[in-house]
Structures are given as structure tokens and as C-alpha cells.
Amino acid sequence: MKTILPVIVCAVFGILALWHFIMALNLSGASRRAMPSAAVPSVNGVPVFAPSAMATIGVGVVLLLFAALVAAMAGILSTGIPRVTLAWLSYGLALGLLARAVGEFKYVGFFKRVRGSAFATMDTFIYSPLCLVLSASVAWIAAQSGAS
């Protein structure tokens, strides 16, 4: 029972990473397609920014590192990194995910002002709640793993 939540959290980070890798493939090469409208914030149908394939791959790699951190904190993965370091990193990750859920008050998060786009809807009902749940889960895993 103690490893069910860490495995689920690692799987979620892994699925999110895979999704970013797939999106990066769509942004590169001869079959270059635009980023899905629900993937980036937009105003009047115009994306606020256009992520490159390399940046999208970078996000995917970071998400895999998040999965590895959670696995290491839960004792599923052995890294040789001191538990106190893993704990600080885990609590930092939890804080970062909480900040993402709250948002920057304009385009992203629960308190965004720009609404009405496909991204804003997905952010309100999926992205921000997921970040909030992941934040609480990562903090709980760190606390339960005896790291303070």
C-alpha cells in the first residue's frame, strides 16, 4: 500500500513526459504541425508563445527526472543521493507544482484572468487540478518516507 501512490505519481509524470515527446515530434521535421490549441495559452486564438521542439523535449526530460525523484524518495529507485537531499528536492517539487496550480495570475493557474480559450478551459479543469494533486502527493510521499 505504501508504494501505490508513488507508482501512480511516477506513472503520471511518465505519461506527461511521453505526451511532451509526442508533441515535440509533431513540431519537428517535414510533418511540422502547430501545437494543439489546448497546449499553450492564447489570446483571441493567437498563442502567447510558440514552444520549440527542443524546449518541449526539455520539458519531457524534466518530467522524467521528477518521476525518478519520486521513485527515489519512495525507495523504489536507488540513487545514492542522501535522503535529506531527496527530501528537500521533493518538497521543492511539491512547492513548484503548487505554484503552477495557483498560476501567474494572467494566463495560467486557478487565478488566471485570460479565459475563454481551449487552453484556459483545460487549465481550469485538468492542468491546474492535476498540479495541485501532484503537489500534495509528492509532499505526502516525502513526509511518509521519513524525510523531514
JSON list of C-alpha atoms in Angstrom, two decimals:
[
{"chain": "A", "resi": 1, "resn": "MET", "atom": "CA", "xyz": [0.00, 0.00, 0.00]},
{"chain": "A", "resi": 2, "resn": "LYS", "atom": "CA", "xyz": [2.90, 2.35, 0.76]},
{"chain": "A", "resi": 3, "resn": "THR", "atom": "CA", "xyz": [4.19, 2.12, -2.82]},
{"chain": "A", "resi": 4, "resn": "ILE", "atom": "CA", "xyz": [0.89, 2.50, -4.66]},
{"chain": "A", "resi": 5, "resn": "LEU", "atom": "CA", "xyz": [0.82, 6.33, -4.58]},
{"chain": "A", "resi": 6, "resn": "PRO", "atom": "CA", "xyz": [4.48, 6.74, -5.61]},
{"chain": "A", "resi": 7, "resn": "VAL", "atom": "CA", "xyz": [3.96, 4.34, -8.52]},
{"chain": "A", "resi": 8, "resn": "ILE", "atom": "CA", "xyz": [0.87, 6.26, -9.63]},
{"chain": "A", "resi": 9, "resn": "VAL", "atom": "CA", "xyz": [2.67, 9.61, -9.36]},
{"chain": "A", "resi": 10, "resn": "CYS", "atom": "CA", "xyz": [5.67, 8.23, -11.31]},
{"chain": "A", "resi": 11, "resn": "ALA", "atom": "CA", "xyz": [3.31, 6.88, -13.97]},
{"chain": "A", "resi": 12, "resn": "VAL", "atom": "CA", "xyz": [1.59, 10.26, -14.30]},
{"chain": "A", "resi": 13, "resn": "PHE", "atom": "CA", "xyz": [4.92, 12.03, -14.72]},
{"chain": "A", "resi": 14, "resn": "GLY", "atom": "CA", "xyz": [5.96, 9.36, -17.24]},
{"chain": "A", "resi": 15, "resn": "ILE", "atom": "CA", "xyz": [2.74, 9.77, -19.25]},
{"chain": "A", "resi": 16, "resn": "LEU", "atom": "CA", "xyz": [3.13, 13.55, -19.23]},
{"chain": "A", "resi": 17, "resn": "ALA", "atom": "CA", "xyz": [6.73, 13.16, -20.44]},
{"chain": "A", "resi": 18, "resn": "LEU", "atom": "CA", "xyz": [5.63, 10.81, -23.22]},
{"chain": "A", "resi": 19, "resn": "TRP", "atom": "CA", "xyz": [2.96, 13.32, -24.27]},
{"chain": "A", "resi": 20, "resn": "HIS", "atom": "CA", "xyz": [5.61, 16.07, -24.49]},
{"chain": "A", "resi": 21, "resn": "PHE", "atom": "CA", "xyz": [7.87, 13.83, -26.58]},
{"chain": "A", "resi": 22, "resn": "ILE", "atom": "CA", "xyz": [4.98, 13.12, -28.96]},
{"chain": "A", "resi": 23, "resn": "MET", "atom": "CA", "xyz": [4.20, 16.84, -29.22]},
{"chain": "A", "resi": 24, "resn": "ALA", "atom": "CA", "xyz": [7.89, 17.54, -29.93]},
{"chain": "A", "resi": 25, "resn": "LEU", "atom": "CA", "xyz": [7.80, 15.06, -32.80]},
{"chain": "A", "resi": 26, "resn": "ASN", "atom": "CA", "xyz": [4.82, 16.95, -34.22]},
{"chain": "A", "resi": 27, "resn": "LEU", "atom": "CA", "xyz": [6.81, 20.20, -34.02]},
{"chain": "A", "resi": 28, "resn": "SER", "atom": "CA", "xyz": [9.86, 18.92, -35.87]},
{"chain": "A", "resi": 29, "resn": "GLY", "atom": "CA", "xyz": [10.70, 17.52, -39.28]},
{"chain": "A", "resi": 30, "resn": "ALA", "atom": "CA", "xyz": [8.81, 17.62, -42.56]},
{"chain": "A", "resi": 31, "resn": "SER", "atom": "CA", "xyz": [5.46, 16.90, -40.92]},
{"chain": "A", "resi": 32, "resn": "ARG", "atom": "CA", "xyz": [5.70, 20.02, -38.72]},
{"chain": "A", "resi": 33, "resn": "ARG", "atom": "CA", "xyz": [2.28, 20.81, -37.27]},
{"chain": "A", "resi": 34, "resn": "ALA", "atom": "CA", "xyz": [1.13, 23.56, -34.96]},
{"chain": "A", "resi": 35, "resn": "MET", "atom": "CA", "xyz": [0.92, 22.94, -31.24]},
{"chain": "A", "resi": 36, "resn": "PRO", "atom": "CA", "xyz": [-2.63, 21.89, -30.26]},
{"chain": "A", "resi": 37, "resn": "SER", "atom": "CA", "xyz": [-4.67, 24.92, -29.19]},
{"chain": "A", "resi": 38, "resn": "ALA", "atom": "CA", "xyz": [-5.21, 23.45, -25.72]},
{"chain": "A", "resi": 39, "resn": "ALA", "atom": "CA", "xyz": [-1.46, 23.03, -25.17]},
{"chain": "A", "resi": 40, "resn": "VAL", "atom": "CA", "xyz": [-0.43, 26.68, -24.83]},
{"chain": "A", "resi": 41, "resn": "PRO", "atom": "CA", "xyz": [-2.21, 29.81, -23.59]},
{"chain": "A", "resi": 42, "resn": "SER", "atom": "CA", "xyz": [-3.70, 32.00, -26.29]},
{"chain": "A", "resi": 43, "resn": "VAL", "atom": "CA", "xyz": [-5.44, 35.35, -26.64]},
{"chain": "A", "resi": 44, "resn": "ASN", "atom": "CA", "xyz": [-8.05, 35.70, -29.40]},
{"chain": "A", "resi": 45, "resn": "GLY", "atom": "CA", "xyz": [-6.79, 32.47, -30.95]},
{"chain": "A", "resi": 46, "resn": "VAL", "atom": "CA", "xyz": [-3.16, 33.63, -31.09]},
{"chain": "A", "resi": 47, "resn": "PRO", "atom": "CA", "xyz": [-0.73, 31.59, -28.93]},
{"chain": "A", "resi": 48, "resn": "VAL", "atom": "CA", "xyz": [1.06, 33.60, -26.25]},
{"chain": "A", "resi": 49, "resn": "PHE", "atom": "CA", "xyz": [4.26, 31.73, -27.11]},
{"chain": "A", "resi": 50, "resn": "ALA", "atom": "CA", "xyz": [5.37, 29.05, -29.56]},
{"chain": "A", "resi": 51, "resn": "PRO", "atom": "CA", "xyz": [7.44, 26.35, -27.87]},
{"chain": "A", "resi": 52, "resn": "SER", "atom": "CA", "xyz": [10.20, 24.79, -29.95]},
{"chain": "A", "resi": 53, "resn": "ALA", "atom": "CA", "xyz": [10.61, 21.05, -30.34]},
{"chain": "A", "resi": 54, "resn": "MET", "atom": "CA", "xyz": [13.78, 21.17, -28.21]},
{"chain": "A", "resi": 55, "resn": "ALA", "atom": "CA", "xyz": [12.03, 23.08, -25.41]},
{"chain": "A", "resi": 56, "resn": "THR", "atom": "CA", "xyz": [9.19, 20.57, -25.47]},
{"chain": "A", "resi": 57, "resn": "ILE", "atom": "CA", "xyz": [11.70, 17.69, -25.29]},
{"chain": "A", "resi": 58, "resn": "GLY", "atom": "CA", "xyz": [13.36, 19.50, -22.38]},
{"chain": "A", "resi": 59, "resn": "VAL", "atom": "CA", "xyz": [10.07, 19.61, -20.51]},
{"chain": "A", "resi": 60, "resn": "GLY", "atom": "CA", "xyz": [9.64, 15.87, -21.16]},
{"chain": "A", "resi": 61, "resn": "VAL", "atom": "CA", "xyz": [13.10, 15.13, -19.77]},
{"chain": "A", "resi": 62, "resn": "VAL", "atom": "CA", "xyz": [12.41, 17.23, -16.66]},
{"chain": "A", "resi": 63, "resn": "LEU", "atom": "CA", "xyz": [9.14, 15.33, -16.12]},
{"chain": "A", "resi": 64, "resn": "LEU", "atom": "CA", "xyz": [11.09, 12.05, -16.26]},
{"chain": "A", "resi": 65, "resn": "LEU", "atom": "CA", "xyz": [13.51, 13.46, -13.67]},
{"chain": "A", "resi": 66, "resn": "PHE", "atom": "CA", "xyz": [10.51, 14.30, -11.47]},
{"chain": "A", "resi": 67, "resn": "ALA", "atom": "CA", "xyz": [9.38, 10.66, -11.76]},
{"chain": "A", "resi": 68, "resn": "ALA", "atom": "CA", "xyz": [12.88, 9.49, -10.81]},
{"chain": "A", "resi": 69, "resn": "LEU", "atom": "CA", "xyz": [12.92, 11.83, -7.80]},
{"chain": "A", "resi": 70, "resn": "VAL", "atom": "CA", "xyz": [9.60, 10.47, -6.54]},
{"chain": "A", "resi": 71, "resn": "ALA", "atom": "CA", "xyz": [10.77, 6.90, -7.11]},
{"chain": "A", "resi": 72, "resn": "ALA", "atom": "CA", "xyz": [14.00, 7.60, -5.22]},
{"chain": "A", "resi": 73, "resn": "MET", "atom": "CA", "xyz": [12.16, 9.30, -2.36]},
{"chain": "A", "resi": 74, "resn": "ALA", "atom": "CA", "xyz": [9.82, 6.31, -2.05]},
{"chain": "A", "resi": 75, "resn": "GLY", "atom": "CA", "xyz": [12.72, 3.85, -2.06]},
{"chain": "A", "resi": 76, "resn": "ILE", "atom": "CA", "xyz": [11.73, 2.34, -5.43]},
{"chain": "A", "resi": 77, "resn": "LEU", "atom": "CA", "xyz": [14.89, 3.63, -7.13]},
{"chain": "A", "resi": 78, "resn": "SER", "atom": "CA", "xyz": [18.34, 3.65, -5.57]},
{"chain": "A", "resi": 79, "resn": "THR", "atom": "CA", "xyz": [20.35, 6.75, -6.48]},
{"chain": "A", "resi": 80, "resn": "GLY", "atom": "CA", "xyz": [22.98, 7.13, -3.78]},
{"chain": "A", "resi": 81, "resn": "ILE", "atom": "CA", "xyz": [21.69, 10.65, -3.12]},
{"chain": "A", "resi": 82, "resn": "PRO", "atom": "CA", "xyz": [21.28, 11.37, 0.61]},
{"chain": "A", "resi": 83, "resn": "ARG", "atom": "CA", "xyz": [17.66, 11.16, 1.81]},
{"chain": "A", "resi": 84, "resn": "VAL", "atom": "CA", "xyz": [17.78, 14.68, 3.19]},
{"chain": "A", "resi": 85, "resn": "THR", "atom": "CA", "xyz": [18.69, 15.96, -0.29]},
{"chain": "A", "resi": 86, "resn": "LEU", "atom": "CA", "xyz": [15.89, 13.91, -1.85]},
{"chain": "A", "resi": 87, "resn": "ALA", "atom": "CA", "xyz": [13.51, 15.32, 0.75]},
{"chain": "A", "resi": 88, "resn": "TRP", "atom": "CA", "xyz": [14.47, 18.94, 0.02]},
{"chain": "A", "resi": 89, "resn": "LEU", "atom": "CA", "xyz": [14.14, 18.31, -3.71]},
{"chain": "A", "resi": 90, "resn": "SER", "atom": "CA", "xyz": [10.76, 16.63, -3.21]},
{"chain": "A", "resi": 91, "resn": "TYR", "atom": "CA", "xyz": [9.40, 19.45, -1.10]},
{"chain": "A", "resi": 92, "resn": "GLY", "atom": "CA", "xyz": [10.76, 21.91, -3.67]},
{"chain": "A", "resi": 93, "resn": "LEU", "atom": "CA", "xyz": [8.97, 19.99, -6.42]},
{"chain": "A", "resi": 94, "resn": "ALA", "atom": "CA", "xyz": [5.76, 19.99, -4.39]},
{"chain": "A", "resi": 95, "resn": "LEU", "atom": "CA", "xyz": [6.06, 23.75, -3.89]},
{"chain": "A", "resi": 96, "resn": "GLY", "atom": "CA", "xyz": [6.73, 24.29, -7.60]},
{"chain": "A", "resi": 97, "resn": "LEU", "atom": "CA", "xyz": [3.68, 22.23, -8.56]},
{"chain": "A", "resi": 98, "resn": "LEU", "atom": "CA", "xyz": [1.58, 24.20, -6.09]},
{"chain": "A", "resi": 99, "resn": "ALA", "atom": "CA", "xyz": [2.84, 27.45, -7.62]},
{"chain": "A", "resi": 100, "resn": "ARG", "atom": "CA", "xyz": [1.91, 26.15, -11.09]},
{"chain": "A", "resi": 101, "resn": "ALA", "atom": "CA", "xyz": [-1.60, 25.33, -9.87]},
{"chain": "A", "resi": 102, "resn": "VAL", "atom": "CA", "xyz": [-2.03, 28.81, -8.37]},
{"chain": "A", "resi": 103, "resn": "GLY", "atom": "CA", "xyz": [-0.56, 30.35, -11.53]},
{"chain": "A", "resi": 104, "resn": "GLU", "atom": "CA", "xyz": [0.91, 33.65, -12.55]},
{"chain": "A", "resi": 105, "resn": "PHE", "atom": "CA", "xyz": [-2.49, 35.40, -12.45]},
{"chain": "A", "resi": 106, "resn": "LYS", "atom": "CA", "xyz": [-2.77, 36.17, -16.17]},
{"chain": "A", "resi": 107, "resn": "TYR", "atom": "CA", "xyz": [-2.70, 33.08, -18.43]},
{"chain": "A", "resi": 108, "resn": "VAL", "atom": "CA", "xyz": [-2.09, 30.06, -16.19]},
{"chain": "A", "resi": 109, "resn": "GLY", "atom": "CA", "xyz": [-3.47, 28.62, -12.97]},
{"chain": "A", "resi": 110, "resn": "PHE", "atom": "CA", "xyz": [-6.63, 28.79, -10.93]},
{"chain": "A", "resi": 111, "resn": "PHE", "atom": "CA", "xyz": [-6.45, 32.58, -10.66]},
{"chain": "A", "resi": 112, "resn": "LYS", "atom": "CA", "xyz": [-5.84, 33.40, -14.35]},
{"chain": "A", "resi": 113, "resn": "ARG", "atom": "CA", "xyz": [-7.63, 36.41, -15.81]},
{"chain": "A", "resi": 114, "resn": "VAL", "atom": "CA", "xyz": [-7.48, 35.43, -19.50]},
{"chain": "A", "resi": 115, "resn": "ARG", "atom": "CA", "xyz": [-10.22, 32.87, -20.05]},
{"chain": "A", "resi": 116, "resn": "GLY", "atom": "CA", "xyz": [-12.33, 31.57, -22.91]},
{"chain": "A", "resi": 117, "resn": "SER", "atom": "CA", "xyz": [-9.66, 29.69, -24.86]},
{"chain": "A", "resi": 118, "resn": "ALA", "atom": "CA", "xyz": [-9.29, 25.93, -25.22]},
{"chain": "A", "resi": 119, "resn": "PHE", "atom": "CA", "xyz": [-6.15, 26.12, -23.06]},
{"chain": "A", "resi": 120, "resn": "ALA", "atom": "CA", "xyz": [-7.92, 28.12, -20.33]},
{"chain": "A", "resi": 121, "resn": "THR", "atom": "CA", "xyz": [-10.69, 25.54, -20.12]},
{"chain": "A", "resi": 122, "resn": "MET", "atom": "CA", "xyz": [-8.24, 22.62, -19.99]},
{"chain": "A", "resi": 123, "resn": "ASP", "atom": "CA", "xyz": [-6.14, 24.51, -17.45]},
{"chain": "A", "resi": 124, "resn": "THR", "atom": "CA", "xyz": [-9.11, 25.13, -15.18]},
{"chain": "A", "resi": 125, "resn": "PHE", "atom": "CA", "xyz": [-10.46, 21.58, -15.27]},
{"chain": "A", "resi": 126, "resn": "ILE", "atom": "CA", "xyz": [-7.38, 19.40, -15.87]},
{"chain": "A", "resi": 127, "resn": "TYR", "atom": "CA", "xyz": [-3.91, 21.01, -15.78]},
{"chain": "A", "resi": 128, "resn": "SER", "atom": "CA", "xyz": [-4.17, 23.07, -12.58]},
{"chain": "A", "resi": 129, "resn": "PRO", "atom": "CA", "xyz": [-6.11, 20.44, -10.58]},
{"chain": "A", "resi": 130, "resn": "LEU", "atom": "CA", "xyz": [-3.56, 17.82, -11.69]},
{"chain": "A", "resi": 131, "resn": "CYS", "atom": "CA", "xyz": [-0.71, 20.04, -10.49]},
{"chain": "A", "resi": 132, "resn": "LEU", "atom": "CA", "xyz": [-2.48, 20.51, -7.16]},
{"chain": "A", "resi": 133, "resn": "VAL", "atom": "CA", "xyz": [-2.98, 16.75, -6.70]},
{"chain": "A", "resi": 134, "resn": "LEU", "atom": "CA", "xyz": [0.62, 16.01, -7.74]},
{"chain": "A", "resi": 135, "resn": "SER", "atom": "CA", "xyz": [1.87, 18.68, -5.33]},
{"chain": "A", "resi": 136, "resn": "ALA", "atom": "CA", "xyz": [0.02, 17.15, -2.38]},
{"chain": "A", "resi": 137, "resn": "SER", "atom": "CA", "xyz": [1.06, 13.64, -3.43]},
{"chain": "A", "resi": 138, "resn": "VAL", "atom": "CA", "xyz": [4.76, 14.48, -3.73]},
{"chain": "A", "resi": 139, "resn": "ALA", "atom": "CA", "xyz": [4.73, 16.22, -0.33]},
{"chain": "A", "resi": 140, "resn": "TRP", "atom": "CA", "xyz": [2.89, 13.27, 1.24]},
{"chain": "A", "resi": 141, "resn": "ILE", "atom": "CA", "xyz": [5.36, 10.78, -0.27]},
{"chain": "A", "resi": 142, "resn": "ALA", "atom": "CA", "xyz": [8.30, 12.79, 1.11]},
{"chain": "A", "resi": 143, "resn": "ALA", "atom": "CA", "xyz": [6.68, 13.02, 4.54]},
{"chain": "A", "resi": 144, "resn": "GLN", "atom": "CA", "xyz": [5.82, 9.32, 4.62]},
{"chain": "A", "resi": 145, "resn": "SER", "atom": "CA", "xyz": [9.29, 8.32, 3.53]},
{"chain": "A", "resi": 146, "resn": "GLY", "atom": "CA", "xyz": [10.69, 9.63, 6.78]},
{"chain": "A", "resi": 147, "resn": "ALA", "atom": "CA", "xyz": [12.27, 12.69, 5.27]},
{"chain": "A", "resi": 148, "resn": "SER", "atom": "CA", "xyz": [11.91, 15.90, 7.20]}
]
